mmCIF file of C-alpha atoms and ligand atoms in Angstrom:
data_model
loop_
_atom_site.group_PDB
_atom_site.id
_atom_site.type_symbol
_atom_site.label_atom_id
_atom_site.label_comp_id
_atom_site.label_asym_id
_atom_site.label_seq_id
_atom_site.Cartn_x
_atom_site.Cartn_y
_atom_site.Cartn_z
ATOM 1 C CA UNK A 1 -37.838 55.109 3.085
ATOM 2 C CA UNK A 2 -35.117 58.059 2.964
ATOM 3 C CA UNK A 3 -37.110 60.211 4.801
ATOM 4 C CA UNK A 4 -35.426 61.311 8.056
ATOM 5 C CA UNK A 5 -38.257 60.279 10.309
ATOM 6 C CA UNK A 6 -37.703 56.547 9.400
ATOM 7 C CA UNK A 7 -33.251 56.583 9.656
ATOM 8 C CA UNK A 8 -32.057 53.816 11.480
ATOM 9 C CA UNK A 9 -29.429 54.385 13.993
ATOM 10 C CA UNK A 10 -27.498 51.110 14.627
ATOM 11 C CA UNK A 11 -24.997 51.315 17.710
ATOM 12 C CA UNK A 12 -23.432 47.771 19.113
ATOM 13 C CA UNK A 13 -24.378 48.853 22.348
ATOM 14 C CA UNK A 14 -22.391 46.591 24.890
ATOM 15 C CA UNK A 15 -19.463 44.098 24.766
ATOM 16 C CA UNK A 16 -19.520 43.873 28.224
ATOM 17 C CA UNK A 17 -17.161 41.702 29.917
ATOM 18 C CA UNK A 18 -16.422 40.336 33.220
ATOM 19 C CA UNK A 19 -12.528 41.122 33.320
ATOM 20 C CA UNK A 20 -13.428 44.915 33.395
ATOM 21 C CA UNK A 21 -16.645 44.834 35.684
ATOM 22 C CA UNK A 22 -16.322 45.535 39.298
ATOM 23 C CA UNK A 23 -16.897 43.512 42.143
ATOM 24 C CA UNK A 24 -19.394 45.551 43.385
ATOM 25 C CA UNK A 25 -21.780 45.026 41.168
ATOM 26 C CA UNK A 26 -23.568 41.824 40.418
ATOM 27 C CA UNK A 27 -25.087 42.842 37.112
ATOM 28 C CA UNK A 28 -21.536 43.521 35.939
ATOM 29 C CA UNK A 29 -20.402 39.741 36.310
ATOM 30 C CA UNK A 30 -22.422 38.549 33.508
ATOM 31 C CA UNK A 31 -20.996 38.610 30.027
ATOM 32 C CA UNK A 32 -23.158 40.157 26.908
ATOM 33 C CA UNK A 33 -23.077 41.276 23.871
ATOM 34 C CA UNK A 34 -25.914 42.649 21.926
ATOM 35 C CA UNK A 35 -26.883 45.272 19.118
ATOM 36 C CA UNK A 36 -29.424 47.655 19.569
ATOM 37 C CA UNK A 37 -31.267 49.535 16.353
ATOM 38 C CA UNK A 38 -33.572 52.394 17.449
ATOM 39 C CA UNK A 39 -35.474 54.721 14.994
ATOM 40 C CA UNK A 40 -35.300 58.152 15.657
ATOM 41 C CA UNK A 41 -38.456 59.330 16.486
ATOM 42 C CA UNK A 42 -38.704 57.364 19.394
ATOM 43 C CA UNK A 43 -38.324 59.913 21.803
ATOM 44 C CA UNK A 44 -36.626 58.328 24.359
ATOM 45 C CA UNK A 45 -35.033 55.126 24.397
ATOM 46 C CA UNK A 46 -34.148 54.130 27.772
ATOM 47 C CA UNK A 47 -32.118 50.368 29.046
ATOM 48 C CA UNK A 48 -30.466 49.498 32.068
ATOM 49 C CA UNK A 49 -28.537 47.732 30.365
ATOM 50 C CA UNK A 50 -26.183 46.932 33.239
ATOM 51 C CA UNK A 51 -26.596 49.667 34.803
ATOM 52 C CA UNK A 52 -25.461 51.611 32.061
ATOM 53 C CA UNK A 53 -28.478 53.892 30.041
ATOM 54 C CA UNK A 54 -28.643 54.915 26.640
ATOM 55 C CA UNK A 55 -31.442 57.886 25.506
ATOM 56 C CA UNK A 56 -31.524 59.166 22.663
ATOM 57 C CA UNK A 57 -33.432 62.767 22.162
ATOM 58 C CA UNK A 58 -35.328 63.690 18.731
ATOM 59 C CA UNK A 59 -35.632 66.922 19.792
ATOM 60 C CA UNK A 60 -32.249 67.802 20.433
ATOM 61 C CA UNK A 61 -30.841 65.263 17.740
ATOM 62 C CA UNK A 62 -28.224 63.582 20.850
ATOM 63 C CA UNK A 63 -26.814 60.430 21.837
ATOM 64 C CA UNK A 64 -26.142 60.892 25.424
ATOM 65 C CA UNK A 65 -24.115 57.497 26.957
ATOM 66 C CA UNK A 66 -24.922 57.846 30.338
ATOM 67 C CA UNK A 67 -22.304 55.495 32.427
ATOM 68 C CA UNK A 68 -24.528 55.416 35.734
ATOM 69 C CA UNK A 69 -21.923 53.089 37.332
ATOM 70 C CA UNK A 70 -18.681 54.660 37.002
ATOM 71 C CA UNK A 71 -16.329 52.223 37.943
ATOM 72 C CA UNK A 72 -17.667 49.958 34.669
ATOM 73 C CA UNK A 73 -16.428 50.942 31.827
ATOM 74 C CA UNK A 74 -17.609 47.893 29.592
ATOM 75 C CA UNK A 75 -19.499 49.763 26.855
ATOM 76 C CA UNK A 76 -18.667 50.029 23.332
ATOM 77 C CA UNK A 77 -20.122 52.732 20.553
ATOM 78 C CA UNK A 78 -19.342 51.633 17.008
ATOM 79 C CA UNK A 79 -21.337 53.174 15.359
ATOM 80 C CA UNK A 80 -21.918 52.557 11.214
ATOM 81 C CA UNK A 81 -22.126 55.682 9.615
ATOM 82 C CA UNK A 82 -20.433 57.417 6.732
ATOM 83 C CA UNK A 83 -19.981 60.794 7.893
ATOM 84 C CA UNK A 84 -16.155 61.512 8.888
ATOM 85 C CA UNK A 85 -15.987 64.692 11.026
ATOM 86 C CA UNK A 86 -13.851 66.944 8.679
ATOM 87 C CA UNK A 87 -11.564 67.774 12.119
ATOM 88 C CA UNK A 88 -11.062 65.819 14.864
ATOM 89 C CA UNK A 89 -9.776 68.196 18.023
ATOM 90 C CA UNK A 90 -8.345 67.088 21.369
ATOM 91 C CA UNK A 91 -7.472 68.798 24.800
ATOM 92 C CA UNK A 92 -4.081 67.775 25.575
ATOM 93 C CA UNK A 93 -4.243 67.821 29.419
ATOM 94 C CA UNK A 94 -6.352 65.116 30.716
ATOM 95 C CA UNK A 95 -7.346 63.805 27.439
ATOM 96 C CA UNK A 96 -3.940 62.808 25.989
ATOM 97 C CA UNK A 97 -2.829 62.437 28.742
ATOM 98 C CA UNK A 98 -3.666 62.471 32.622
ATOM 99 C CA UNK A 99 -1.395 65.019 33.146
ATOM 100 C CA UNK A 100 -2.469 65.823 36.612
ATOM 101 C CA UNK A 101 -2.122 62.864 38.425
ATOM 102 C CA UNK A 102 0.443 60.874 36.224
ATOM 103 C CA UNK A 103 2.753 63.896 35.539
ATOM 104 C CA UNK A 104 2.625 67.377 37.616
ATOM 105 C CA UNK A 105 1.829 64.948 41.353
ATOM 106 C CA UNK A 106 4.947 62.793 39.975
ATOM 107 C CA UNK A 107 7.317 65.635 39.633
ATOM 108 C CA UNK A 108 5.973 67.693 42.557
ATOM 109 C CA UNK A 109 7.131 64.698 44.435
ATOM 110 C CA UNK A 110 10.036 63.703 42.717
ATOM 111 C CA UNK A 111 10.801 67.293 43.202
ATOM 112 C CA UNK A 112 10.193 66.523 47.299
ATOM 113 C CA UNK A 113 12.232 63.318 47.354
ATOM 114 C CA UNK A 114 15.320 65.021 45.866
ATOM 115 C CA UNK A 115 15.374 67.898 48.311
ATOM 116 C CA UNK A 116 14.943 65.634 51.205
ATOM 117 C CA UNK A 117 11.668 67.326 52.590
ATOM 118 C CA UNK A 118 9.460 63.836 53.738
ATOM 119 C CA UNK A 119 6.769 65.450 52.317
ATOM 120 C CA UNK A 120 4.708 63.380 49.303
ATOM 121 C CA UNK A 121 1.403 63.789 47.859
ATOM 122 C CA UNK A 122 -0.947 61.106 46.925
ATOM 123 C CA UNK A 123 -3.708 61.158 44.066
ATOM 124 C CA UNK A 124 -6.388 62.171 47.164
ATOM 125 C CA UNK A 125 -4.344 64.744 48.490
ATOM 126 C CA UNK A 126 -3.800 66.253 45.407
ATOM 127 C CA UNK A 127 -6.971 66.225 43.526
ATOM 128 C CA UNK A 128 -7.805 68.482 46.906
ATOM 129 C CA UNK A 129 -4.447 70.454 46.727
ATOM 130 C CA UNK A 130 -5.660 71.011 42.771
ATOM 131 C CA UNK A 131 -8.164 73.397 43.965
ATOM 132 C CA UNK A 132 -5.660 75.866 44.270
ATOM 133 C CA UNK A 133 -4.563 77.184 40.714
ATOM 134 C CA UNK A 134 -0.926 77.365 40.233
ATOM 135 C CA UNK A 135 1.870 75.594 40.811
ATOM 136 C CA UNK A 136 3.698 77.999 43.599
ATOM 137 C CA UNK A 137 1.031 78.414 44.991
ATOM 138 C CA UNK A 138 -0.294 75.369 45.860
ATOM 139 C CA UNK A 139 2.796 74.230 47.894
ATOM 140 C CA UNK A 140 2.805 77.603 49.466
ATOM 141 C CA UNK A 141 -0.556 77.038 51.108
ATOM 142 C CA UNK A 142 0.117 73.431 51.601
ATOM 143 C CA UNK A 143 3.296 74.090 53.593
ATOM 144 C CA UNK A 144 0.889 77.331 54.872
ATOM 145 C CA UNK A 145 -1.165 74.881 56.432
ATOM 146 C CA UNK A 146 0.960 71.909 57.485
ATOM 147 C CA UNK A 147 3.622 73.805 58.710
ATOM 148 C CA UNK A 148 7.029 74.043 56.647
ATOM 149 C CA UNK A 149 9.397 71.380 55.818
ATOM 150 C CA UNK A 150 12.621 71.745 58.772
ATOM 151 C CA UNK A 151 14.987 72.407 55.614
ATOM 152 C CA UNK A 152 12.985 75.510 54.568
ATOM 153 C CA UNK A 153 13.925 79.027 54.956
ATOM 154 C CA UNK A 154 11.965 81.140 57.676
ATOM 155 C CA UNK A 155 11.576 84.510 56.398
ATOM 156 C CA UNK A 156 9.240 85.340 53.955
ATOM 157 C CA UNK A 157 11.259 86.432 51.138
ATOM 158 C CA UNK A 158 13.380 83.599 51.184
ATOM 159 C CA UNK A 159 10.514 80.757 51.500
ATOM 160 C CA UNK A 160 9.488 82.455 47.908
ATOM 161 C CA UNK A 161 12.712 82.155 46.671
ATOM 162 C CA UNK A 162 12.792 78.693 47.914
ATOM 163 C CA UNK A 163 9.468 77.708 46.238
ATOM 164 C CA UNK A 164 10.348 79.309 43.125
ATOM 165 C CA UNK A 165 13.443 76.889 42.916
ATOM 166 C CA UNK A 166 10.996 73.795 44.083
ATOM 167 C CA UNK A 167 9.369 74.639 41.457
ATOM 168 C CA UNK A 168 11.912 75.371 38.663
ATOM 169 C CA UNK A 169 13.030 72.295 39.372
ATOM 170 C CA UNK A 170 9.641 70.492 39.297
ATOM 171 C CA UNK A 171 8.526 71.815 35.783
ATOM 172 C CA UNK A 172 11.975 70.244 34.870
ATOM 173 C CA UNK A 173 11.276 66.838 36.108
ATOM 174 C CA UNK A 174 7.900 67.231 34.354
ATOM 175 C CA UNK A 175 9.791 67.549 30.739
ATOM 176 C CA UNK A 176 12.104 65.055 31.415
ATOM 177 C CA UNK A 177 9.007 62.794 32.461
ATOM 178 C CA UNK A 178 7.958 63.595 29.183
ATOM 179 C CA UNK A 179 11.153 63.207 27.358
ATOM 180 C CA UNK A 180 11.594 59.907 28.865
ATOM 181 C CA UNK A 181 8.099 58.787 27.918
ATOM 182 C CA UNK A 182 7.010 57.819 31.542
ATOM 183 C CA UNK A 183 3.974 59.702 31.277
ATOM 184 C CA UNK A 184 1.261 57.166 29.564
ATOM 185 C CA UNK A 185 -0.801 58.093 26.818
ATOM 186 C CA UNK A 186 -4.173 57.396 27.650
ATOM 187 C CA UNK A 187 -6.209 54.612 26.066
ATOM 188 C CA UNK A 188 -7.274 54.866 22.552
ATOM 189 C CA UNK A 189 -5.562 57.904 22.376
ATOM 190 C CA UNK A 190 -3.077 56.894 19.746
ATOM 191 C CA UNK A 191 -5.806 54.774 17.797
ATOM 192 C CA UNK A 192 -8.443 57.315 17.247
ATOM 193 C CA UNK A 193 -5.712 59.265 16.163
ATOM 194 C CA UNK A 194 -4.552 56.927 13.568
ATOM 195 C CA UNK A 195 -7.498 56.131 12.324
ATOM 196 C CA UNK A 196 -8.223 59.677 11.887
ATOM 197 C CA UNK A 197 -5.319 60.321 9.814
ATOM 198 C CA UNK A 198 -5.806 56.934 8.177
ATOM 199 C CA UNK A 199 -9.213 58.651 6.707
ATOM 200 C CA UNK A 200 -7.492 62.114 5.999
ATOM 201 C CA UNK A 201 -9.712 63.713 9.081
ATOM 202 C CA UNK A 202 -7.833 66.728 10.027
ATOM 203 C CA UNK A 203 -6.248 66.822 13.770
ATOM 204 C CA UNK A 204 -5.413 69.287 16.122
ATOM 205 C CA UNK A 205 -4.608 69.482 19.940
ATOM 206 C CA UNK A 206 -6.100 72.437 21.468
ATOM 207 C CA UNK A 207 -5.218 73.787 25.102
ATOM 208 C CA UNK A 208 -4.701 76.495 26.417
ATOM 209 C CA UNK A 209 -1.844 75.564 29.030
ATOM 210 C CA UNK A 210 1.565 75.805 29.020
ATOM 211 C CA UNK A 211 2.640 75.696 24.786
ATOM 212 C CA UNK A 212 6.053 74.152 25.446
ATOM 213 C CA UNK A 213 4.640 70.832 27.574
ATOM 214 C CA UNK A 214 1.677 70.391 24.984
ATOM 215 C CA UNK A 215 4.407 70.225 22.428
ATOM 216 C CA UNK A 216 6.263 68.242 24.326
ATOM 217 C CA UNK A 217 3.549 65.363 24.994
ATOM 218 C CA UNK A 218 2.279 65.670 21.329
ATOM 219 C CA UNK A 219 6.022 64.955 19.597
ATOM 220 C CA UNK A 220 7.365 62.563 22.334
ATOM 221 C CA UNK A 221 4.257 60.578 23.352
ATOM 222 C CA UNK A 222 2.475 60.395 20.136
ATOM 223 C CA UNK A 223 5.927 59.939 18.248
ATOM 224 C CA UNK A 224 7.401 61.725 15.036
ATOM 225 C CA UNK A 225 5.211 59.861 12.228
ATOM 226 C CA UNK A 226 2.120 61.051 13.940
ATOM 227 C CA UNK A 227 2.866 64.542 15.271
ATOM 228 C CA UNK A 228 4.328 66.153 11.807
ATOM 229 C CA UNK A 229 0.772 65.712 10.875
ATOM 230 C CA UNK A 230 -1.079 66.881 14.027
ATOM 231 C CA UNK A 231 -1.293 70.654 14.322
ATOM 232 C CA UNK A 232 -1.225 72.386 17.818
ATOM 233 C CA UNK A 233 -2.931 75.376 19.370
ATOM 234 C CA UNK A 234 -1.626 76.168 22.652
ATOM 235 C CA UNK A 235 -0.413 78.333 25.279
ATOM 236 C CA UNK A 236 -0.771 82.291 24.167
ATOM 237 C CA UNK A 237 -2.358 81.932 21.510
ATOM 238 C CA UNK A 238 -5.326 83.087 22.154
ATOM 239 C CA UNK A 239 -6.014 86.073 24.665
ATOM 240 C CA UNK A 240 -8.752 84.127 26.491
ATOM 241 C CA UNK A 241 -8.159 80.852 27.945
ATOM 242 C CA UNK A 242 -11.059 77.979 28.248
ATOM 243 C CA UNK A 243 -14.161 78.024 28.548
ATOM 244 C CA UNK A 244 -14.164 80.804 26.379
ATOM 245 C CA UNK A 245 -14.452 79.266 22.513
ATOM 246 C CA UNK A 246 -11.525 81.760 20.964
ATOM 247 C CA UNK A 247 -9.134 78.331 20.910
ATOM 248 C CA UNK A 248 -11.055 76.007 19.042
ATOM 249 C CA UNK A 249 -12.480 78.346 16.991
ATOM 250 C CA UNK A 250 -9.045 79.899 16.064
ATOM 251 C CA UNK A 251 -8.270 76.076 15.603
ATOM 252 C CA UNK A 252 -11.304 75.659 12.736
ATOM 253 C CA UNK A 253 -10.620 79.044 11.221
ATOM 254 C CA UNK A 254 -7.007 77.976 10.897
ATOM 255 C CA UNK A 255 -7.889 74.504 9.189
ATOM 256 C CA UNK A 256 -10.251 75.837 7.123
ATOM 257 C CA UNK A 257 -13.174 73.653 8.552
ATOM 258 C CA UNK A 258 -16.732 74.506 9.684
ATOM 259 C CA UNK A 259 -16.667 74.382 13.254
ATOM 260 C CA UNK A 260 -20.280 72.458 12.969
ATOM 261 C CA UNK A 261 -18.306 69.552 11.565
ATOM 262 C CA UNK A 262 -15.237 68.897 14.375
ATOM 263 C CA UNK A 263 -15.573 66.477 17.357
ATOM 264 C CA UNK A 264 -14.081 67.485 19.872
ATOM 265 C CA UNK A 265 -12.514 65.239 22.717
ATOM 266 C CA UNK A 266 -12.444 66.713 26.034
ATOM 267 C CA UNK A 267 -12.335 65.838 29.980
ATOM 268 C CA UNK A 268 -13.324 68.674 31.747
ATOM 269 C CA UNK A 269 -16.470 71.146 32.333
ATOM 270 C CA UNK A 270 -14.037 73.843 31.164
ATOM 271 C CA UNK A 271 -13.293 72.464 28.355
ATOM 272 C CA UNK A 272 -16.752 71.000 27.199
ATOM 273 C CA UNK A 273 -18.041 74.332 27.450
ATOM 274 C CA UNK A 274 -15.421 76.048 25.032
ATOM 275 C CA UNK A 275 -15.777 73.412 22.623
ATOM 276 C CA UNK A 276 -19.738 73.933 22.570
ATOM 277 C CA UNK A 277 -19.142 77.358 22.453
ATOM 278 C CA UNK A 278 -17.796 76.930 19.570
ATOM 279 C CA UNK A 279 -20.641 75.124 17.748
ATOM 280 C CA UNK A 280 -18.975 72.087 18.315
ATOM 281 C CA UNK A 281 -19.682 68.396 18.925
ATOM 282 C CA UNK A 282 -18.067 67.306 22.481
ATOM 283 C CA UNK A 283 -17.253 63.742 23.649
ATOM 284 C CA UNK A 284 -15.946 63.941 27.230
ATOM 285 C CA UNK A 285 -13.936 61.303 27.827
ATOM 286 C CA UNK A 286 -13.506 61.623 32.270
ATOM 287 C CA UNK A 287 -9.714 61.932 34.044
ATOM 288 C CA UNK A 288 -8.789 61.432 37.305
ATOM 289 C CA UNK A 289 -9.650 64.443 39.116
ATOM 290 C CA UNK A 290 -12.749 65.608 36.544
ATOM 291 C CA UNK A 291 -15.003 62.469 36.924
ATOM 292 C CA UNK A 292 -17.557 64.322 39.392
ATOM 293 C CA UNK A 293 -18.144 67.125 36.896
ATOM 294 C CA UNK A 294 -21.354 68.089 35.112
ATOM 295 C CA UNK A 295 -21.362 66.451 31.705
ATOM 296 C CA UNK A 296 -25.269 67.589 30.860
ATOM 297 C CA UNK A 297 -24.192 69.506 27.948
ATOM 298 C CA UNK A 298 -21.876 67.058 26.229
ATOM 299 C CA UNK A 299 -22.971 64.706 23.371
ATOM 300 C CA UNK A 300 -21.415 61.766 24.441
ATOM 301 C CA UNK A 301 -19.714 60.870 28.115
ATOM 302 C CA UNK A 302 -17.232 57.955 28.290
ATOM 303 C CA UNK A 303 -14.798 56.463 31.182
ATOM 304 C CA UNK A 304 -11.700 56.667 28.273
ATOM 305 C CA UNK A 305 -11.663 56.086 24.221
ATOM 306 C CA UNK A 306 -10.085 52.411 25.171
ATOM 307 C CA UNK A 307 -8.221 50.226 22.849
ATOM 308 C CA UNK A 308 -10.227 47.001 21.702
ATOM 309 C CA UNK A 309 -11.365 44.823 23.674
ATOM 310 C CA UNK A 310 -11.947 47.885 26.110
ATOM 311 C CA UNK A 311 -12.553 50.063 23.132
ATOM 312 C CA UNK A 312 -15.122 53.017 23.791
ATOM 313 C CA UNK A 313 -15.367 54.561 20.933
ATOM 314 C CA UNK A 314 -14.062 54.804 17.750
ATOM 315 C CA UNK A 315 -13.727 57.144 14.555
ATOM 316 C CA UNK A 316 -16.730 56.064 13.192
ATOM 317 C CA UNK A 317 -18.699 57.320 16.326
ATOM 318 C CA UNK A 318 -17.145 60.578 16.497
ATOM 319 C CA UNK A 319 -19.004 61.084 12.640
ATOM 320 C CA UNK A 320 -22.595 59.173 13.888
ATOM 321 C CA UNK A 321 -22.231 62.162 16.239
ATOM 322 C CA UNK A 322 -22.970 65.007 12.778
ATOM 323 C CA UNK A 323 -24.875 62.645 11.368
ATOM 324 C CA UNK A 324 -27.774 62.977 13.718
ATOM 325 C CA UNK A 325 -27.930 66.359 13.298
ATOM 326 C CA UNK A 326 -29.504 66.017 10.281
ATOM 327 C CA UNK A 327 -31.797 63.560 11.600
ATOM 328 C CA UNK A 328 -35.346 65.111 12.248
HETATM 329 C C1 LIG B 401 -39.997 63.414 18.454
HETATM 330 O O1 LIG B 401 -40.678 62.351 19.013
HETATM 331 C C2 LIG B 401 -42.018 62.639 19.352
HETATM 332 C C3 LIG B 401 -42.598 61.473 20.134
HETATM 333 O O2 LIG B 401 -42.067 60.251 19.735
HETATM 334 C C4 LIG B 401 -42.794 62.944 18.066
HETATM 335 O O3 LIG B 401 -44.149 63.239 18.363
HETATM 336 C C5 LIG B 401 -42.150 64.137 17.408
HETATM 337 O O4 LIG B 401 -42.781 64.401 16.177
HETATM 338 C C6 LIG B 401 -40.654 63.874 17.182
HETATM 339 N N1 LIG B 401 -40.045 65.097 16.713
HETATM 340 C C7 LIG B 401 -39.321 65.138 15.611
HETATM 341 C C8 LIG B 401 -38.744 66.478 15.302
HETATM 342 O O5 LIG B 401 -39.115 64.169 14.921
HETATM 343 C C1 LIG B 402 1.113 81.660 53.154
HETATM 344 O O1 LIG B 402 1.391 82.372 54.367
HETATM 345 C C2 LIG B 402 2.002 83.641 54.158
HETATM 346 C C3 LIG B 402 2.429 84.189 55.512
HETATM 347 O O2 LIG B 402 1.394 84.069 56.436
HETATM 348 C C4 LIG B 402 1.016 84.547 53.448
HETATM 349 O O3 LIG B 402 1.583 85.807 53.215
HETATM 350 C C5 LIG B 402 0.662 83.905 52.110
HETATM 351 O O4 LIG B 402 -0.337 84.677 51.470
HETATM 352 C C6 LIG B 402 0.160 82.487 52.296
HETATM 353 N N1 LIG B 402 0.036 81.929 50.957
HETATM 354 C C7 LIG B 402 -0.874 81.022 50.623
HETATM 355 C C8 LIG B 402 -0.931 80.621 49.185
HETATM 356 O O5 LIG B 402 -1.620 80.488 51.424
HETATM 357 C C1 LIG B 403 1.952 59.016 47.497
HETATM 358 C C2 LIG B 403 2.861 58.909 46.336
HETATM 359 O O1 LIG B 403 2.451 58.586 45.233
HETATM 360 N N1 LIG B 403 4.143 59.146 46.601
HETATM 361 C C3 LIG B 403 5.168 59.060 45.596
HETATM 362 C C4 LIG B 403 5.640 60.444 45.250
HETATM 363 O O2 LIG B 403 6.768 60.342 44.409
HETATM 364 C C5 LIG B 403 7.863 59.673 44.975
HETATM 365 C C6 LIG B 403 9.020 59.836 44.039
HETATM 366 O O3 LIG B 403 8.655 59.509 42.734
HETATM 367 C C7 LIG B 403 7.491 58.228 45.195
HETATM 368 O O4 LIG B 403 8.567 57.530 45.777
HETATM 369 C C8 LIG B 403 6.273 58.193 46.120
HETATM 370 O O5 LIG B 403 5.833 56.882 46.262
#
């Protein structure tokens, strides 16, 4: 009966509900709640379960959640299992937080409102604008292309002096955004945390943007009590930035855990492909602007981590995630 062929996998699939369904689909109104138990060698289990499907591979030992319908984000994974990753690692941008669209579009308009230039960019607009790396640079070609604000300089050399002080003051606003705790965390965020360092899982934010604003979000948004435990790997740290692994695994190395045993949370293609990389587990939990990316490779995709009732996942999840790699 312990053999691995016969281990039971026991997920409470769905606690669907209508406040958090969408309008647009009927299948969404109705209200559910079910548990589903499939063994392992079933090679595929597949439910359209209101449109959302579960499979689960033997081959590759993977839980894939596949949310077909976006916009509902009704599922829940609670999984029983015993395993506790031994590190629990999360991106900062976009994962944390939605830094993007809640924090640099806020200040880069903020920035616009103080200077008087009528110029403002909504979350569209700017998941477009994001295409171009770099601050500086994207209001350069922005103003490039719909002509300059009246109260900017004309020549050359002073329009980059000009955008250098837009944007000074911009990555100011963004701190004191920080400081002042108007950027949100994101949902489940500060849970999965605690109930990490409730089990003495180890965890660490890993990114490789800007040190100072990763330290920032971590001790202001996540609070004292909870960041004096929470170790950070950012910035310079390492010479290669994401996808390349060097970040998480300088992260393991540094903890003293076997990079086969972290979960990693992350919302972006970049950053699932580090973390695998790595020889790491991934959970992608989708921001704003990464939502259309290609998940394939991840071992679990989810809308958020969600705070009950519109929890995702939890802790115990993350570990069902090693467990099944022992699972033949
Ligand atoms: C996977 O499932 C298939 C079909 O259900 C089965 O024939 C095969 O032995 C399984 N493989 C493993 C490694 O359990
Ligand atoms: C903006 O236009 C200037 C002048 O034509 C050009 O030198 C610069 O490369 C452009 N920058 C961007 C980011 O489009
Ligand atoms: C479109 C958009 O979200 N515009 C906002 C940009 O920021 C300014 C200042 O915070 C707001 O007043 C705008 O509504």
């Amino acid at each position: 009966m312990a053999s691995s062929s016969t281990t039971t996998i026991s997920l409470s699939l769905a606690t669907f509900s209508s406040t958090t369904a969408t309008a647009s689909s009927s299948a969404t109104q109705t209200k559910t709640s079910s548990i589903c138990s499939f063994r392992s060698h079933e090679r595929t289990l597949s439910s359209s379960l209101l449109g959302t499907r579960i499979r689960v591979c033997n081959k590759t030992a993977r839980t894939k959640v596949v949310d077909k319908s976006s916009a509902s984000n009704g599922i829940t994974c609670l999984a029983s299992s015993s395993v506790l990753p031994s590190a629990l690692l999360f991106d900062c941008d976009g994962v944390l937080v939605d830094t993007e669209k809640d924090g640099h579009r806020i200040s880069f308009n903020d920035t616009f409102n103080e200077r008087e230039l009528g110029v403002s960019w909504d979350v569209d607009l700017y998941g477009e604008l994001l295409k171009i790396g770099g601050g500086k640079e994207r209001m350069t070609a922005y103003f490039n292309k719909t002509g300059w604000p009246e109260k900017a300089p004309k020549s050359e050399e002073e329009r980059k002096e000009f955008i250098a002080s837009l944007h000074r003051r911009k990555t100011e606003l963004f701190m004191a955004l920080i400081e002042k705790k108007l950027l949100p965390l994101r949902p489940g965020v500060a849970k999965l945390i605690d109930q990490a360092l409730g089990k003495g899982v180890k965890v660490a934010v890993c990114s490789t943007s800007n040190e100072k604003a990763v330290s920032a979000i971590v001790s202001f948004l996540l609070g004292p009590e909870r960041s004096e435990k929470i170790k950070i790997f950012a910035g310079d740290v390492v010479p290669r930035k994401k996808p390349d692994p060097a970040i998480y695994t300088l992260a393991a190395k540094t903890l003293g855990v076997d990079p086969s045993s972290c979960v990693v949370v992350e919302d972006s293609a970049i950053g699932l492909a580090a973390a695998k990389a790595a020889g790491m587990k991934c959970i992608v939990t989708k921001s704003g602007y990464t939502a259309d990316e290609d998940f394939l490779n991840a071992d679990a995709v989810f809308d958020c981590i969600g705070d009950p009732p519109e929890e995702c996942f939890d802790l115990a999840f993350c570990g069902s995630l090693l467990e099944k790699q022992y699972v033949s």
